[in-house]
CSV table of C-alpha atoms in Angstrom, one decimal:
chain,number,residue,atom,x,y,z
A,217,MET,CA,-9.6,25.8,54.9
A,218,ASN,CA,-12.2,26.8,52.3
A,219,LEU,CA,-12.9,29.9,50.3
A,220,LYS,CA,-15.1,31.3,53.1
A,221,ASP,CA,-12.0,31.4,55.3
A,222,VAL,CA,-9.9,32.9,52.6
A,223,LEU,CA,-12.3,35.7,51.9
A,224,ALA,CA,-12.7,36.3,55.6
A,225,ALA,CA,-8.9,36.9,55.8
A,226,LYS,CA,-8.4,38.8,52.6
A,227,GLY,CA,-11.6,40.7,52.4
A,228,HIS,CA,-14.6,40.8,50.1
A,229,ARG,CA,-13.5,43.7,47.9
A,230,VAL,CA,-14.1,43.0,44.2
A,231,VAL,CA,-12.8,45.3,41.5
A,232,THR,CA,-15.7,45.6,39.0
A,233,VAL,CA,-16.4,47.5,35.8
A,234,SER,CA,-19.8,47.6,34.0
A,235,ALA,CA,-20.3,45.6,30.8
A,236,LYS,CA,-20.5,48.7,28.7
A,237,SER,CA,-17.2,50.2,30.0
A,238,SER,CA,-14.4,50.5,27.5
A,239,VAL,CA,-11.4,48.2,27.5
A,240,ALA,CA,-9.3,51.3,28.3
A,241,ASP,CA,-11.4,51.9,31.4
A,242,ALA,CA,-11.0,48.3,32.5
A,243,ILE,CA,-7.2,48.6,32.1
A,244,ARG,CA,-7.2,51.8,34.2
A,245,ALA,CA,-9.3,50.1,36.9
A,246,MET,CA,-7.0,47.1,37.0
A,247,HIS,CA,-4.0,49.4,37.3
A,248,ALA,CA,-5.5,51.7,39.9
A,249,ALA,CA,-6.4,48.7,42.1
A,250,LYS,CA,-3.1,46.8,41.4
A,251,VAL,CA,-5.0,43.6,40.4
A,252,GLY,CA,-4.6,41.3,37.4
A,253,ALA,CA,-8.3,41.0,36.6
A,254,VAL,CA,-11.5,43.0,36.9
A,255,MET,CA,-15.0,41.4,37.2
A,256,VAL,CA,-18.0,42.3,35.0
A,257,PRO,CA,-20.9,41.2,37.2
A,258,ASP,CA,-23.8,42.6,35.2
A,259,ALA,CA,-23.0,41.1,31.8
A,260,GLU,CA,-25.9,39.7,29.8
A,261,GLY,CA,-26.1,35.9,29.8
A,262,CYS,CA,-23.0,35.4,31.8
A,263,PRO,CA,-22.9,34.9,35.6
A,264,VAL,CA,-19.5,36.8,35.9
A,265,GLY,CA,-17.4,38.2,33.2
A,266,ILE,CA,-13.7,38.5,33.7
A,267,PHE,CA,-11.3,40.7,31.9
A,268,THR,CA,-7.6,40.1,32.7
A,269,GLU,CA,-4.0,41.3,32.0
A,270,ARG,CA,-3.8,38.3,29.7
A,271,ASP,CA,-6.7,39.6,27.6
A,272,VAL,CA,-4.9,43.0,27.2
A,273,VAL,CA,-1.8,41.2,25.8
A,274,ARG,CA,-4.0,39.0,23.5
A,275,LEU,CA,-6.0,42.0,22.1
A,276,TYR,CA,-2.9,44.0,21.5
A,277,ALA,CA,-1.0,41.1,19.9
A,278,ASP,CA,-4.1,40.4,17.6
A,279,GLY,CA,-4.1,44.1,16.5
A,280,ASP,CA,-7.5,44.6,18.2
A,281,ARG,CA,-6.3,47.9,19.7
A,282,ASP,CA,-9.2,50.4,19.7
A,283,PHE,CA,-9.3,50.2,23.5
A,284,ASP,CA,-11.1,53.5,23.9
A,285,THR,CA,-14.2,52.5,22.0
A,286,LEU,CA,-14.2,48.7,22.4
A,287,ALA,CA,-16.7,47.6,25.1
A,288,VAL,CA,-15.3,45.3,27.7
A,289,GLU,CA,-18.2,42.9,27.4
A,290,ALA,CA,-17.2,42.3,23.8
A,291,ARG,CA,-13.8,41.0,24.8
A,292,MET,CA,-14.2,39.6,28.3
A,293,THR,CA,-14.2,35.9,29.2
A,294,CYS,CA,-17.4,34.5,30.7
A,295,SER,CA,-16.2,32.6,33.8
A,296,VAL,CA,-17.3,29.0,33.5
A,297,VAL,CA,-15.8,28.0,36.8
A,298,LEU,CA,-17.2,29.7,39.9
A,299,GLY,CA,-16.0,29.2,43.4
A,300,ARG,CA,-18.3,28.5,46.3
A,301,LEU,CA,-17.7,29.4,50.0
A,302,SER,CA,-17.5,25.7,50.9
A,303,MET,CA,-14.9,24.9,48.2
A,304,SER,CA,-11.6,23.8,49.7
A,305,VAL,CA,-8.4,25.7,49.0
A,306,ASP,CA,-6.9,22.5,47.5
A,307,GLU,CA,-9.8,22.1,45.2
A,308,ALA,CA,-9.6,25.7,44.0
A,309,LEU,CA,-5.8,25.5,43.5
A,310,GLY,CA,-6.3,22.2,41.6
A,311,VAL,CA,-8.9,23.6,39.2
A,312,MET,CA,-6.8,26.8,38.7
A,313,THR,CA,-3.6,24.9,37.8
A,314,GLU,CA,-5.4,22.4,35.7
A,315,ARG,CA,-7.5,24.9,33.7
A,316,ARG,CA,-4.7,27.5,33.8
A,317,PHE,CA,-6.4,30.6,35.2
A,318,ARG,CA,-5.5,32.8,38.2
A,319,HIS,CA,-8.7,34.4,39.4
A,320,LEU,CA,-11.8,32.6,40.7
A,321,PRO,CA,-15.0,34.6,41.4
A,322,VAL,CA,-16.8,33.3,44.5
A,323,VAL,CA,-20.6,33.2,43.9
A,324,GLU,CA,-23.5,32.1,46.1
A,325,GLU,CA,-27.1,32.4,45.1
A,326,GLY,CA,-26.1,34.5,42.1
A,327,LYS,CA,-24.3,37.0,44.2
A,328,LEU,CA,-20.6,37.8,43.7
A,329,LEU,CA,-19.1,37.6,47.1
A,330,GLY,CA,-15.4,38.1,46.3
A,331,VAL,CA,-12.5,36.9,44.2
A,332,VAL,CA,-9.6,34.7,45.1
A,333,SER,CA,-6.3,34.8,43.2
A,334,ILE,CA,-3.8,32.0,43.0
A,335,GLY,CA,-1.5,34.2,45.1
A,336,ASP,CA,-4.1,34.4,47.9
A,337,LEU,CA,-4.5,30.7,47.9
A,338,VAL,CA,-0.8,30.0,47.9
A,339,LYS,CA,-0.4,32.2,51.0
A,340,VAL,CA,-3.1,30.3,52.9
A,341,LYS,CA,-1.7,27.0,51.7
A,342,LEU,CA,1.8,27.7,52.9
A,343,ASN,CA,0.5,28.6,56.3
A,344,GLU,CA,-1.7,25.6,56.5
A,345,THR,CA,1.0,23.1,55.4
A,346,ALA,CA,3.4,24.5,57.9
A,347,GLN,CA,0.8,24.1,60.7
A,348,GLU,CA,-0.1,20.6,59.6
A,349,ALA,CA,3.4,19.4,59.4
A,350,GLN,CA,4.1,20.8,62.9
A,351,ALA,CA,1.0,19.1,64.3
A,352,LEU,CA,2.0,15.8,62.7
A,353,ARG,CA,5.6,16.0,64.0
A,354,ALA,CA,4.3,16.8,67.5
A,355,TYR,CA,1.9,13.7,67.3
A,356,ILE,CA,4.7,11.4,66.1
A,357,ALA,CA,7.1,12.8,68.8
A,358,SER,CA,4.5,12.2,71.6
B,23,MET,CA,11.7,19.5,46.1
B,24,ASN,CA,13.8,22.3,44.8
B,25,LEU,CA,13.9,24.4,41.6
B,26,LYS,CA,16.2,21.9,39.9
B,27,ASP,CA,13.5,19.3,40.2
B,28,VAL,CA,10.8,21.8,39.0
B,29,LEU,CA,12.9,22.7,35.9
B,30,ALA,CA,13.6,19.0,35.2
B,31,ALA,CA,9.9,18.4,35.1
B,32,LYS,CA,8.7,21.5,33.3
B,33,GLY,CA,11.7,22.0,31.0
B,34,HIS,CA,14.2,24.7,30.6
B,35,ARG,CA,12.5,26.7,27.9
B,36,VAL,CA,12.8,30.4,28.4
B,37,VAL,CA,10.9,33.0,26.3
B,38,THR,CA,13.4,35.8,25.7
B,39,VAL,CA,13.5,39.0,23.7
B,40,SER,CA,16.6,41.2,23.2
B,41,ALA,CA,17.0,44.4,25.1
B,42,LYS,CA,16.5,46.5,22.0
B,43,SER,CA,13.3,44.8,21.0
B,44,SER,CA,10.2,47.0,21.0
B,45,VAL,CA,7.5,46.6,23.6
B,46,ALA,CA,5.2,45.5,20.8
B,47,ASP,CA,7.6,42.7,19.9
B,48,ALA,CA,7.7,41.6,23.6
B,49,ILE,CA,3.9,41.5,23.7
B,50,ARG,CA,3.7,39.4,20.6
B,51,ALA,CA,6.4,37.0,21.9
B,52,MET,CA,4.4,36.7,25.2
B,53,HIS,CA,1.2,36.0,23.4
B,54,ALA,CA,2.7,33.5,20.9
B,55,ALA,CA,4.3,31.5,23.7
B,56,LYS,CA,1.2,31.8,26.0
B,57,VAL,CA,3.3,33.1,28.9
B,58,GLY,CA,2.9,36.0,31.2
B,59,ALA,CA,6.4,37.3,31.1
B,60,VAL,CA,9.4,37.4,28.8
B,61,MET,CA,13.0,37.5,29.9
B,62,VAL,CA,15.6,40.0,28.7
B,63,PRO,CA,18.9,38.2,29.4
B,64,ASP,CA,21.3,40.5,27.6
B,65,ALA,CA,20.3,43.8,29.2
B,66,GLU,CA,23.1,46.1,30.3
B,67,GLY,CA,23.8,46.3,34.1
B,68,CYS,CA,21.0,43.9,34.9
B,69,PRO,CA,21.4,40.1,35.4
B,70,VAL,CA,17.9,39.4,34.0
B,71,GLY,CA,15.3,41.8,32.8
B,72,ILE,CA,11.7,40.9,33.0
B,73,PHE,CA,8.8,42.3,31.1
B,74,THR,CA,5.3,41.1,32.1
B,75,GLU,CA,1.6,41.4,31.4
B,76,ARG,CA,1.4,43.7,34.4
B,77,ASP,CA,3.9,46.0,32.7
B,78,VAL,CA,1.7,46.2,29.6
B,79,VAL,CA,-1.3,47.3,31.8
B,80,ARG,CA,0.8,49.8,33.7
B,81,LEU,CA,2.3,51.4,30.5
B,82,TYR,CA,-1.1,51.6,28.8
B,83,ALA,CA,-2.8,53.0,32.0
B,84,ASP,CA,0.0,55.6,32.3
B,85,GLY,CA,-0.5,56.7,28.7
B,86,ASP,CA,2.9,55.4,27.7
B,87,ARG,CA,1.6,53.8,24.5
B,88,ASP,CA,4.1,54.1,21.7
B,89,PHE,CA,4.7,50.3,21.9
B,90,ASP,CA,6.2,50.0,18.4
B,91,THR,CA,9.1,52.3,19.0
B,92,LEU,CA,9.6,52.0,22.8
B,93,ALA,CA,12.5,49.6,23.6
B,94,VAL,CA,11.7,46.9,26.1
B,95,GLU,CA,14.9,47.6,28.1
B,96,ALA,CA,13.5,51.1,28.8
B,97,ARG,CA,10.4,49.7,30.6
B,98,MET,CA,11.3,46.3,31.8
B,99,THR,CA,12.0,45.4,35.5
B,100,CYS,CA,15.4,44.3,36.5
B,101,SER,CA,14.9,41.1,38.5
B,102,VAL,CA,16.4,41.7,42.0
B,103,VAL,CA,15.3,38.2,43.1
B,104,LEU,CA,16.9,35.3,41.3
B,105,GLY,CA,16.2,31.6,41.9
B,106,ARG,CA,18.9,29.0,42.3
B,107,LEU,CA,18.7,25.3,41.5
B,108,SER,CA,19.0,24.5,45.2
B,109,MET,CA,16.2,26.8,46.3
B,110,SER,CA,13.3,24.9,47.7
B,111,VAL,CA,9.8,25.2,46.3
B,112,ASP,CA,8.5,26.6,49.6
B,113,GLU,CA,11.2,29.2,49.7
B,114,ALA,CA,10.5,30.3,46.2
B,115,LEU,CA,6.7,30.4,46.8
B,116,GLY,CA,7.3,32.3,50.0
B,117,VAL,CA,9.4,35.0,48.3
B,118,MET,CA,6.9,35.3,45.4
B,119,THR,CA,3.9,35.7,47.7
B,120,GLU,CA,5.7,38.1,50.0
B,121,ARG,CA,7.2,40.3,47.2
B,122,ARG,CA,4.2,39.8,45.0
B,123,PHE,CA,5.6,38.6,41.7
B,124,ARG,CA,4.8,35.5,39.6
B,125,HIS,CA,7.9,34.6,37.6
B,126,LEU,CA,11.3,33.7,39.0
B,127,PRO,CA,14.3,33.4,36.7
B,128,VAL,CA,16.7,30.6,37.8
B,129,VAL,CA,20.3,31.6,37.3
B,130,GLU,CA,23.6,29.8,38.1
B,131,GLU,CA,27.0,31.3,37.4
B,132,GLY,CA,25.4,34.1,35.5
B,133,LYS,CA,23.6,31.7,33.2
B,134,LEU,CA,19.8,31.8,32.8
B,135,LEU,CA,18.7,28.2,33.2
B,136,GLY,CA,14.9,28.6,33.2
B,137,VAL,CA,12.0,30.4,34.7
B,138,VAL,CA,9.5,29.1,37.2
B,139,SER,CA,6.0,30.6,37.5
B,140,ILE,CA,3.8,30.5,40.6
B,141,GLY,CA,1.5,28.1,38.7
B,142,ASP,CA,4.5,25.7,38.1
B,143,LEU,CA,5.3,25.8,41.8
B,144,VAL,CA,1.7,25.3,43.0
B,145,LYS,CA,1.4,22.2,40.8
B,146,VAL,CA,4.5,20.7,42.3
B,147,LYS,CA,3.5,21.7,45.8
B,148,LEU,CA,0.0,20.1,45.6
B,149,ASN,CA,1.6,16.8,44.5
B,150,GLU,CA,4.2,17.0,47.2
B,151,THR,CA,1.7,17.8,49.9
B,152,ALA,CA,-0.5,14.9,48.9
B,153,GLN,CA,2.4,12.5,48.9
B,154,GLU,CA,3.7,13.7,52.3
B,155,ALA,CA,0.3,13.5,53.9
B,156,GLN,CA,-0.1,9.9,52.6
B,157,ALA,CA,3.4,8.9,54.0
B,158,LEU,CA,2.6,10.4,57.4
B,159,ARG,CA,-0.8,8.8,57.6
B,160,ALA,CA,0.8,5.4,56.7
B,161,TYR,CA,3.5,6.0,59.4
B,162,ILE,CA,0.9,6.8,62.0
B,163,ALA,CA,-1.3,3.9,61.0
B,164,SER,CA,1.7,1.4,61.2
């Protein structure tokens, strides 16, 4: 299984906000879509900007709280790790647990095709593992 | 592998705040410990309260923003799903993906022994799957 399969199953919907949106707008977009991160695809000098729940906590804790006027591009993270359609689920999970992030934008030829979350990948992985184990048990029994 | 093994490997540290703490204090505790959720173990009528990044986004989006005076017990979630030491990693991952949450408090005899996150479980699962596949391949080859 690779990220192409995952996106085919979960869909290609991406929750985006523009770079000039306020942090408050990004939070509302996240909440409305029930996701933990919004993408900022048109940010200058960054293939895909990401703004997450974790950023909201960080900004608030740091006292950086003028969310209505603060532009999301000023506080987002530029994703340095991009997924590709051919990337395997294991590879994606490996890089996410190692680098400690939970949302991986999938990009081909500069185009943002979707986002996979650690939860999406775990769901696929659990199914895959169960099927593999069954196949191997059947092989051994035969 | 079960949750006892996971906690033995990752440690039993739990980031807690008291029920009367403010939401602002809970956010600062979350940020300082670099975790996505804090536990509220002494909340009335609730085995373990949980307050997460997602709650911060929800409160802000709903305009419920007086974080300095709002008590965390008034806005936390009471965990209805508790992990046990004997629960398998697969079972825990299954319930987390199905019910869509990312932190599972592990409780035995009313005592909070630790918290496992979806990231902790994925890490264990990837190791376990790799080892199992290797053992089965060795068995088939022999």
